[in-house]
Amino acid sequence: SNGDSYPLGTPFSGPAAPATPTVKKTPVRRRSARKRPQRLKKITVPGLVLIGLAILMIGAFVVPNIVPVDSPDTPQTIGSEQQVNPASELSVDKTQDVVPSYDNSPAWEAEVPRRASVTASDRGVLLVNDNRLEVLDADTGRSRYKAKIDESPTFAVDTVIDGRPALLWQSGDTAEALFDGKSKPKTYQLPENARITSAGKSVLIKSGNKLSTFGADGLEDVPTPQAGSTPMAIDDDELFSSDWNGPVTAQNIETGDERSIKLERPGDDLKIIDWISAGHGKAITLWGEQGASTNSGHRIQIVVHSLDDGSILSTVTTTTDIVGEKSWVRGQAGKRAYIGPYLFDLESGLLLMDVSSRDIHLSEPRGTIVPCTMDTNTSCLLAGKQAFKTDTDLLAVVDEGNEALVLGSDSTVRAYPKKSETQDR
């Protein structure tokens, strides 16, 4: 009904920015980014999700209004070399375990093709080798499904479809969902030029101005929000959308009922300068004073809000040099997420770790364990407040944290059980 006027702008991961004057921005001196070693042989489920999100979820941005240099509203400039938050307590240790706190005797193991791409999650281990696709059971390692394919998957994610957990993957203009307990997936024909986001618990599909999601019997239409609002995620049958400044609107996609969620302000003089992510019960935004932008070199705040009532769950004071244009990376199993050097508990929304003062770079979390790189090229696993130096290729942490799936150098996937409390002692 909104025609070509919906949505304003092009963002899909956050509300469209309002029209604002063009401003000449002051160049900011930045530290040169250190390149991290990249693994090209294997792809993980979070990695596939990030590929999808990088294409499908284009971050919104806002250009600030002009503020005179001598104005009391001028944001405070902080150089990136200045420490804003107190450094989190973190120790670097060695470990004899394949995965810290997990037994070294695997519960099961399965050989995989040497050239196969391997992804893993609670719903299964996805193998792609040439024109063959196979899904292994994450609990036993046994084959659940095999098929010949014409195109390799470009997107894979754990999701919930009509209340049923499933492993979903997209190949070209089709998607397949392998539900728990089933031996064959359900195939969906996607709309033309469809864009997919897994920012929420359910997958949201956008094609032009039309929205839909996956249902047990096929694609289901999703109500289109008002013109000027951007759809962001679907959680528990509610579509979350908002314009730039909020409030967030949650509309039940079954009944059409709506509720308005006013985001609590972290400060009277602060406003939203960027939307980072929404979904899984949280909204993540950047706030700054009048005149601040994502690359202006000013003090800003990362704010995590609850999508239940709009209350603030946590705030982190930082600078645009550190996180201004970084992405929010939600990990496997929905336990952890990070942006730049800041690691969050995705369930509580609280900050767990700040590694900005250490030469540590975070990667896609696997359950509560976070793969990382330290000292430029040393691989590590971050567990709690300890970073363990190890070359372990951790694919996923499954079964509520009770098993860790690892891809060995011998092209074998192994499942290591969690140590008992007696073993940990």
Tab-separated table of C-alpha atoms in Angstrom:
chain	number	residue	atom	x	y	z
A	1	SER	CA	0.000	0.000	0.000
A	2	ASN	CA	2.981	2.296	0.483
A	3	GLY	CA	4.155	1.800	-3.096
A	4	ASP	CA	7.552	3.041	-4.148
A	5	SER	CA	7.811	5.361	-1.139
A	6	TYR	CA	8.726	2.404	1.111
A	7	PRO	CA	11.306	2.143	2.483
A	8	LEU	CA	13.160	5.429	2.655
A	9	GLY	CA	16.824	4.941	1.857
A	10	THR	CA	18.436	1.567	1.268
A	11	PRO	CA	19.306	0.094	4.694
A	12	PHE	CA	17.996	-3.306	5.658
A	13	SER	CA	19.727	-3.841	8.996
A	14	GLY	CA	18.623	-0.607	10.651
A	15	PRO	CA	16.176	2.226	10.204
A	16	ALA	CA	16.641	4.517	7.239
A	17	ALA	CA	18.418	7.766	8.017
A	18	PRO	CA	16.479	11.035	7.813
A	19	ALA	CA	17.455	13.643	5.263
A	20	THR	CA	20.140	15.916	6.717
A	21	PRO	CA	22.423	18.666	5.399
A	22	THR	CA	25.651	17.668	3.732
A	23	VAL	CA	28.549	18.404	6.060
A	24	LYS	CA	32.239	18.526	5.340
A	25	LYS	CA	33.795	16.161	7.876
A	26	THR	CA	37.091	16.810	9.626
A	27	PRO	CA	39.674	14.134	8.758
A	28	VAL	CA	40.571	11.939	11.703
A	29	ARG	CA	43.934	10.312	12.129
A	30	ARG	CA	43.483	6.571	12.462
A	31	ARG	CA	45.774	3.794	13.456
A	32	SER	CA	46.634	1.463	10.638
A	33	ALA	CA	44.621	-1.730	10.818
A	34	ARG	CA	46.577	-4.884	11.376
A	35	LYS	CA	45.808	-7.634	8.974
A	36	ARG	CA	44.688	-10.906	10.441
A	37	PRO	CA	45.539	-14.229	8.852
A	38	GLN	CA	42.599	-15.633	6.941
A	39	ARG	CA	41.652	-19.243	6.642
A	40	LEU	CA	40.478	-19.992	3.147
A	41	LYS	CA	39.991	-23.724	3.313
A	42	LYS	CA	37.020	-23.850	5.646
A	43	ILE	CA	33.862	-21.870	6.201
A	44	THR	CA	31.838	-21.919	9.410
A	45	VAL	CA	28.109	-21.323	9.877
A	46	PRO	CA	28.735	-17.921	11.490
A	47	GLY	CA	31.085	-17.194	8.625
A	48	LEU	CA	28.384	-17.972	6.057
A	49	VAL	CA	25.927	-15.874	8.016
A	50	LEU	CA	28.373	-12.942	7.951
A	51	ILE	CA	28.759	-13.321	4.189
A	52	GLY	CA	24.987	-13.117	3.872
A	53	LEU	CA	24.700	-10.232	6.290
A	54	ALA	CA	27.539	-8.312	4.660
A	55	ILE	CA	25.560	-8.350	1.414
A	56	LEU	CA	22.051	-8.172	2.794
A	57	MET	CA	22.301	-5.958	5.855
A	58	ILE	CA	23.723	-2.585	4.775
A	59	GLY	CA	24.311	-0.422	7.840
A	60	ALA	CA	22.390	2.864	8.033
A	61	PHE	CA	24.255	6.104	8.626
A	62	VAL	CA	23.424	9.692	9.529
A	63	VAL	CA	25.273	12.921	8.691
A	64	PRO	CA	25.341	15.278	11.697
A	65	ASN	CA	24.118	18.856	11.747
A	66	ILE	CA	26.804	21.536	11.726
A	67	VAL	CA	27.939	22.574	15.227
A	68	PRO	CA	30.109	25.677	15.735
A	69	VAL	CA	33.585	24.897	17.108
A	70	ASP	CA	33.040	27.011	20.212
A	71	SER	CA	29.548	25.689	20.879
A	72	PRO	CA	28.948	23.936	24.220
A	73	ASP	CA	27.266	21.212	22.149
A	74	THR	CA	30.527	20.361	20.400
A	75	PRO	CA	31.252	16.647	21.057
A	76	GLN	CA	34.342	15.725	23.031
A	77	THR	CA	37.147	14.475	20.792
A	78	ILE	CA	39.166	11.528	22.077
A	79	GLY	CA	42.112	10.077	20.207
A	80	SER	CA	41.974	6.363	19.503
A	81	GLU	CA	45.163	5.830	21.499
A	82	GLN	CA	43.431	7.007	24.685
A	83	GLN	CA	41.896	4.328	26.850
A	84	VAL	CA	38.238	5.040	27.596
A	85	ASN	CA	37.125	1.944	29.479
A	86	PRO	CA	39.210	0.232	32.162
A	87	ALA	CA	40.940	-2.812	30.708
A	88	SER	CA	39.195	-6.085	31.433
A	89	GLU	CA	41.083	-8.665	33.461
A	90	LEU	CA	42.448	-11.191	30.988
A	91	SER	CA	45.177	-13.788	31.302
A	92	VAL	CA	46.970	-15.602	28.487
A	93	ASP	CA	47.564	-19.300	29.164
A	94	LYS	CA	48.638	-22.522	27.501
A	95	THR	CA	46.454	-25.617	27.473
A	96	GLN	CA	46.945	-29.331	26.875
A	97	ASP	CA	43.263	-29.676	25.959
A	98	VAL	CA	42.109	-29.677	22.359
A	99	VAL	CA	39.389	-27.313	23.582
A	100	PRO	CA	39.741	-25.708	27.036
A	101	SER	CA	37.552	-27.469	29.649
A	102	TYR	CA	36.667	-30.309	27.252
A	103	ASP	CA	37.888	-33.905	27.379
A	104	ASN	CA	40.549	-34.975	24.882
A	105	SER	CA	38.810	-38.269	24.069
A	106	PRO	CA	36.150	-37.678	21.369
A	107	ALA	CA	32.606	-38.989	21.798
A	108	TRP	CA	32.436	-39.534	18.038
A	109	GLU	CA	34.417	-38.735	14.914
A	110	ALA	CA	33.667	-38.664	11.198
A	111	GLU	CA	35.997	-38.338	8.221
A	112	VAL	CA	35.102	-35.641	5.703
A	113	PRO	CA	36.355	-34.984	2.162
A	114	ARG	CA	39.687	-33.183	2.308
A	115	ARG	CA	38.595	-30.339	0.045
A	116	ALA	CA	35.124	-29.962	1.545
A	117	SER	CA	33.926	-26.773	3.181
A	118	VAL	CA	32.693	-27.626	6.671
A	119	THR	CA	30.196	-25.663	8.744
A	120	ALA	CA	28.627	-26.721	12.011
A	121	SER	CA	25.878	-25.757	14.437
A	122	ASP	CA	23.442	-27.283	16.905
A	123	ARG	CA	21.322	-28.446	13.985
A	124	GLY	CA	24.067	-30.332	12.134
A	125	VAL	CA	27.401	-30.378	10.311
A	126	LEU	CA	27.050	-29.140	6.729
A	127	LEU	CA	29.584	-30.506	4.210
A	128	VAL	CA	29.916	-29.170	0.661
A	129	ASN	CA	32.329	-30.844	-1.742
A	130	ASP	CA	32.144	-30.091	-5.483
A	131	ASN	CA	28.545	-30.918	-6.416
A	132	ARG	CA	27.738	-32.900	-3.274
A	133	LEU	CA	26.082	-31.692	-0.077
A	134	GLU	CA	25.783	-33.705	3.122
A	135	VAL	CA	24.463	-32.993	6.616
A	136	LEU	CA	25.824	-34.954	9.598
A	137	ASP	CA	23.971	-35.304	12.892
A	138	ALA	CA	25.659	-33.036	15.454
A	139	ASP	CA	24.920	-35.532	18.249
A	140	THR	CA	26.241	-38.704	16.592
A	141	GLY	CA	28.235	-37.755	13.480
A	142	ARG	CA	26.044	-40.029	11.345
A	143	SER	CA	24.808	-38.861	7.953
A	144	ARG	CA	21.329	-37.308	8.005
A	145	TYR	CA	21.021	-36.182	4.392
A	146	LYS	CA	22.940	-36.372	1.094
A	147	ALA	CA	22.218	-34.757	-2.250
A	148	LYS	CA	23.752	-33.569	-5.503
A	149	ILE	CA	23.646	-29.796	-5.915
A	150	ASP	CA	23.978	-27.379	-8.831
A	151	GLU	CA	25.086	-24.417	-6.690
A	152	SER	CA	26.971	-24.240	-3.406
A	153	PRO	CA	25.124	-22.635	-0.471
A	154	THR	CA	25.837	-18.940	0.071
A	155	PHE	CA	23.925	-18.643	3.348
A	156	ALA	CA	23.356	-21.074	6.219
A	157	VAL	CA	21.877	-20.549	9.658
A	158	ASP	CA	20.085	-22.223	12.552
A	159	THR	CA	16.543	-20.919	12.710
A	160	VAL	CA	13.049	-21.579	14.017
A	161	ILE	CA	10.189	-22.121	11.545
A	162	ASP	CA	6.684	-22.222	13.056
A	163	GLY	CA	8.211	-23.208	16.373
A	164	ARG	CA	10.344	-25.996	14.900
A	165	PRO	CA	14.178	-25.813	14.906
A	166	ALA	CA	15.794	-26.257	11.502
A	167	LEU	CA	19.067	-25.890	9.623
A	168	LEU	CA	18.385	-23.555	6.697
A	169	TRP	CA	20.620	-22.917	3.689
A	170	GLN	CA	20.219	-20.887	0.510
A	171	SER	CA	21.531	-21.806	-2.932
A	172	GLY	CA	20.691	-19.368	-5.689
A	173	ASP	CA	16.959	-18.660	-5.794
A	174	THR	CA	15.991	-21.590	-3.556
A	175	ALA	CA	16.307	-22.335	0.139
A	176	GLU	CA	16.110	-25.641	1.987
A	177	ALA	CA	15.250	-26.260	5.625
A	178	LEU	CA	16.162	-29.546	7.314
A	179	PHE	CA	13.932	-29.790	10.382
A	180	ASP	CA	15.037	-31.681	13.463
A	181	GLY	CA	13.993	-35.338	13.214
A	182	LYS	CA	13.587	-35.233	9.423
A	183	SER	CA	15.756	-36.992	6.838
A	184	LYS	CA	14.888	-34.714	3.901
A	185	PRO	CA	14.699	-30.900	3.763
A	186	LYS	CA	11.755	-28.791	2.679
A	187	THR	CA	12.469	-26.700	-0.429
A	188	TYR	CA	11.340	-23.062	-0.785
A	189	GLN	CA	11.288	-20.972	-3.956
A	190	LEU	CA	12.542	-17.504	-3.074
A	191	PRO	CA	11.111	-14.289	-4.553
A	192	GLU	CA	13.011	-12.479	-7.287
A	193	ASN	CA	16.048	-10.540	-6.015
A	194	ALA	CA	15.339	-11.715	-2.461
A	195	ARG	CA	17.508	-10.465	0.379
A	196	ILE	CA	17.672	-12.557	3.558
A	197	THR	CA	18.607	-11.589	7.107
A	198	SER	CA	18.942	-13.788	10.175
A	199	ALA	CA	19.215	-10.863	12.595
A	200	GLY	CA	16.238	-12.312	14.502
A	201	LYS	CA	15.239	-15.771	15.663
A	202	SER	CA	13.307	-16.257	12.419
A	203	VAL	CA	14.605	-15.398	8.960
A	204	LEU	CA	13.231	-12.270	7.282
A	205	ILE	CA	13.024	-12.117	3.473
A	206	LYS	CA	12.699	-8.866	1.527
A	207	SER	CA	11.943	-8.590	-2.190
A	208	GLY	CA	11.231	-5.048	-3.325
A	209	ASN	CA	8.628	-3.734	-0.880
A	210	LYS	CA	7.347	-7.202	-0.062
A	211	LEU	CA	8.295	-8.993	3.176
A	212	SER	CA	7.959	-12.683	3.995
A	213	THR	CA	9.364	-15.404	6.221
A	214	PHE	CA	9.655	-19.174	6.155
A	215	GLY	CA	6.630	-21.215	7.270
A	216	ALA	CA	6.064	-24.945	7.657
A	217	ASP	CA	4.042	-25.054	4.422
A	218	GLY	CA	5.848	-22.358	2.427
A	219	LEU	CA	6.700	-18.685	2.510
A	220	GLU	CA	4.393	-16.562	4.653
A	221	ASP	CA	3.673	-12.888	4.022
A	222	VAL	CA	4.791	-10.396	6.665
A	223	PRO	CA	2.980	-7.042	7.163
A	224	THR	CA	4.776	-4.040	5.653
A	225	PRO	CA	5.625	-1.353	8.237
A	226	GLN	CA	4.764	2.306	7.764
A	227	ALA	CA	6.647	4.339	5.146
A	228	GLY	CA	9.877	5.673	6.617
A	229	SER	CA	10.366	2.679	8.891
A	230	THR	CA	12.842	-0.090	8.151
A	231	PRO	CA	12.107	-3.763	8.958
A	232	MET	CA	14.955	-5.265	10.955
A	233	ALA	CA	14.157	-8.680	12.442
A	234	ILE	CA	11.510	-11.227	13.394
A	235	ASP	CA	11.481	-12.601	16.954
A	236	ASP	CA	8.706	-14.831	18.316
A	237	ASP	CA	6.221	-13.867	15.546
A	238	GLU	CA	6.887	-10.134	15.981
A	239	LEU	CA	8.381	-7.935	13.247
A	240	PHE	CA	10.598	-5.191	14.683
A	241	SER	CA	10.888	-1.987	12.665
A	242	SER	CA	11.687	1.657	13.335
A	243	ASP	CA	12.460	4.997	11.803
A	244	TRP	CA	15.809	6.598	12.620
A	245	ASN	CA	15.009	7.990	16.064
A	246	GLY	CA	12.566	5.372	17.289
A	247	PRO	CA	10.450	4.247	18.956
A	248	VAL	CA	10.695	0.647	17.780
A	249	THR	CA	7.437	-0.911	16.610
A	250	ALA	CA	6.789	-4.611	17.254
A	251	GLN	CA	3.971	-5.985	15.092
A	252	ASN	CA	2.611	-9.505	15.474
A	253	ILE	CA	2.803	-11.033	11.998
A	254	GLU	CA	-0.123	-13.365	12.764
A	255	THR	CA	-2.638	-11.019	14.403
A	256	GLY	CA	-1.408	-7.603	13.276
A	257	ASP	CA	-1.332	-6.332	16.886
A	258	GLU	CA	1.284	-3.659	17.497
A	259	ARG	CA	3.198	-2.360	20.488
A	260	SER	CA	5.532	0.607	20.707
A	261	ILE	CA	8.930	0.308	22.403
A	262	LYS	CA	10.488	3.601	23.489
A	263	LEU	CA	14.255	3.277	23.791
A	264	GLU	CA	15.601	4.614	27.085
A	265	ARG	CA	18.043	7.483	26.496
A	266	PRO	CA	21.573	6.999	27.882
A	267	GLY	CA	21.856	10.788	28.367
A	268	ASP	CA	19.721	13.870	27.804
A	269	ASP	CA	22.266	15.363	25.399
A	270	LEU	CA	22.747	12.163	23.366
A	271	LYS	CA	21.051	11.008	20.196
A	272	ILE	CA	21.292	7.960	17.950
A	273	ILE	CA	24.089	8.323	15.416
A	274	ASP	CA	23.916	4.781	14.022
A	275	TRP	CA	21.837	1.607	14.192
A	276	ILE	CA	24.041	-1.472	14.530
A	277	SER	CA	21.637	-4.389	14.900
A	278	ALA	CA	18.257	-5.508	16.187
A	279	GLY	CA	16.936	-8.971	16.957
A	280	HIS	CA	17.210	-11.805	19.459
A	281	GLY	CA	15.532	-9.536	22.008
A	282	LYS	CA	18.127	-6.741	21.749
A	283	ALA	CA	18.635	-3.469	19.894
A	284	ILE	CA	22.218	-2.229	19.529
A	285	THR	CA	22.794	1.430	18.685
A	286	LEU	CA	25.525	4.069	18.814
A	287	TRP	CA	24.735	7.332	20.647
A	288	GLY	CA	26.640	10.616	20.617
A	289	GLU	CA	26.293	14.319	21.178
A	290	GLN	CA	25.079	16.720	18.508
A	291	GLY	CA	27.656	16.771	15.706
A	292	ALA	CA	29.098	13.306	16.310
A	293	SER	CA	29.079	10.775	13.493
A	294	THR	CA	30.443	7.287	12.960
A	295	ASN	CA	33.823	8.582	11.785
A	296	SER	CA	34.208	11.952	13.541
A	297	GLY	CA	36.655	10.834	16.245
A	298	HIS	CA	34.339	11.701	19.136
A	299	ARG	CA	33.359	10.001	22.372
A	300	ILE	CA	30.282	7.832	21.822
A	301	GLN	CA	28.346	5.112	23.610
A	302	ILE	CA	27.427	1.604	22.504
A	303	VAL	CA	23.986	0.989	23.991
A	304	VAL	CA	22.252	-2.393	24.244
A	305	HIS	CA	18.491	-2.076	24.770
A	306	SER	CA	15.915	-4.713	25.616
A	307	LEU	CA	13.271	-5.139	22.942
A	308	ASP	CA	10.828	-6.164	25.664
A	309	ASP	CA	10.474	-2.694	27.182
A	310	GLY	CA	13.202	-0.512	25.685
A	311	SER	CA	15.248	-0.407	28.894
A	312	ILE	CA	19.033	-0.083	28.749
A	313	LEU	CA	20.840	-3.352	29.484
A	314	SER	CA	24.376	-2.009	29.138
A	315	THR	CA	26.364	0.966	27.861
A	316	VAL	CA	30.009	1.124	26.828
A	317	THR	CA	31.832	4.430	26.435
A	318	THR	CA	34.193	4.351	23.475
A	319	THR	CA	35.234	6.386	20.441
A	320	THR	CA	34.250	6.348	16.804
A	321	ASP	CA	37.843	5.436	15.947
A	322	ILE	CA	37.395	2.127	17.752
A	323	VAL	CA	33.887	0.996	16.732
A	324	GLY	CA	32.377	3.669	14.488
A	325	GLU	CA	32.043	1.489	11.390
A	326	LYS	CA	32.459	-1.998	12.873
A	327	SER	CA	29.818	-4.712	12.579
A	328	TRP	CA	27.885	-6.476	15.332
A	329	VAL	CA	28.872	-10.150	15.030
A	330	ARG	CA	26.442	-12.603	16.613
A	331	GLY	CA	27.980	-16.031	17.176
A	332	GLN	CA	26.850	-19.631	16.880
A	333	ALA	CA	24.226	-20.726	19.431
A	334	GLY	CA	23.334	-17.096	20.190
A	335	LYS	CA	25.425	-16.935	23.359
A	336	ARG	CA	27.955	-14.248	22.519
A	337	ALA	CA	28.290	-11.239	20.224
A	338	TYR	CA	30.998	-8.671	19.701
A	339	ILE	CA	31.638	-5.336	18.036
A	340	GLY	CA	35.266	-4.287	17.622
A	341	PRO	CA	37.108	-5.196	20.859
A	342	TYR	CA	33.950	-5.489	23.003
A	343	LEU	CA	32.501	-8.933	23.780
A	344	PHE	CA	28.906	-9.144	25.056
A	345	ASP	CA	26.719	-11.791	26.645
A	346	LEU	CA	23.924	-11.867	24.075
A	347	GLU	CA	21.405	-13.310	26.530
A	348	SER	CA	21.839	-10.616	29.216
A	349	GLY	CA	23.165	-7.858	26.963
A	350	LEU	CA	26.035	-7.176	29.393
A	351	LEU	CA	29.644	-6.429	28.436
A	352	LEU	CA	31.872	-9.415	29.233
A	353	MET	CA	35.291	-8.396	27.966
A	354	ASP	CA	37.136	-5.370	26.601
A	355	VAL	CA	40.306	-6.367	24.727
A	356	SER	CA	41.007	-2.912	23.299
A	357	SER	CA	44.201	-2.623	25.356
A	358	ARG	CA	45.481	-6.026	24.226
A	359	ASP	CA	46.682	-7.144	20.806
A	360	ILE	CA	43.747	-9.543	20.524
A	361	HIS	CA	41.260	-9.683	17.666
A	362	LEU	CA	37.948	-11.480	18.170
A	363	SER	CA	36.295	-13.799	15.657
A	364	GLU	CA	32.846	-15.411	15.353
A	365	PRO	CA	31.911	-16.865	18.768
A	366	ARG	CA	31.133	-20.582	19.099
A	367	GLY	CA	28.751	-20.859	22.012
A	368	THR	CA	30.564	-19.302	24.971
A	369	ILE	CA	34.038	-19.802	23.424
A	370	VAL	CA	35.463	-17.152	21.096
A	371	PRO	CA	38.160	-17.900	18.523
A	372	CYS	CA	40.704	-15.083	18.420
A	373	THR	CA	44.098	-13.990	17.152
A	374	MET	CA	46.790	-12.429	19.343
A	375	ASP	CA	50.171	-10.890	18.552
A	376	THR	CA	49.077	-10.560	14.920
A	377	ASN	CA	49.313	-14.238	13.944
A	378	THR	CA	48.890	-16.484	17.012
A	379	SER	CA	45.586	-18.365	17.111
A	380	CYS	CA	43.748	-18.574	20.414
A	381	LEU	CA	40.464	-19.478	22.073
A	382	LEU	CA	38.923	-17.047	24.560
A	383	ALA	CA	37.030	-18.825	27.347
A	384	GLY	CA	35.878	-16.775	30.314
A	385	LYS	CA	38.720	-14.437	31.311
A	386	GLN	CA	41.438	-16.617	29.782
A	387	ALA	CA	42.875	-16.652	26.263
A	388	PHE	CA	44.422	-20.020	25.409
A	389	LYS	CA	47.030	-20.267	22.655
A	390	THR	CA	45.962	-23.124	20.381
A	391	ASP	CA	45.602	-23.983	16.691
A	392	THR	CA	42.333	-25.855	17.284
A	393	ASP	CA	39.791	-25.234	14.512
A	394	LEU	CA	36.656	-25.013	16.660
A	395	LEU	CA	33.556	-25.415	14.474
A	396	ALA	CA	30.788	-25.169	17.070
A	397	VAL	CA	29.797	-25.763	20.682
A	398	VAL	CA	26.570	-27.800	20.728
A	399	ASP	CA	24.161	-29.554	23.088
A	400	GLU	CA	23.898	-26.562	25.458
A	401	GLY	CA	27.670	-26.392	25.712
A	402	ASN	CA	28.184	-30.091	26.469
A	403	GLU	CA	30.105	-30.913	23.271
A	404	ALA	CA	32.680	-29.075	21.162
A	405	LEU	CA	32.957	-29.926	17.452
A	406	VAL	CA	36.470	-29.613	16.017
A	407	LEU	CA	37.840	-30.039	12.506
A	408	GLY	CA	41.226	-31.770	12.653
A	409	SER	CA	44.137	-31.336	10.249
A	410	ASP	CA	43.450	-34.914	9.109
A	411	SER	CA	40.024	-33.859	7.710
A	412	THR	CA	38.136	-35.477	10.567
A	413	VAL	CA	35.366	-33.854	12.582
A	414	ARG	CA	35.483	-34.862	16.246
A	415	ALA	CA	33.069	-34.184	19.098
A	416	TYR	CA	34.724	-33.610	22.488
A	417	PRO	CA	32.522	-33.876	25.599
A	418	LYS	CA	32.589	-31.294	28.383
A	419	LYS	CA	34.731	-32.248	31.375
A	420	SER	CA	32.951	-33.038	34.619
A	421	GLU	CA	33.435	-30.724	37.614
A	422	THR	CA	35.718	-33.373	39.136
A	423	GLN	CA	37.913	-33.373	36.015
A	424	ASP	CA	38.070	-29.566	36.010
A	425	ARG	CA	39.469	-29.635	39.532
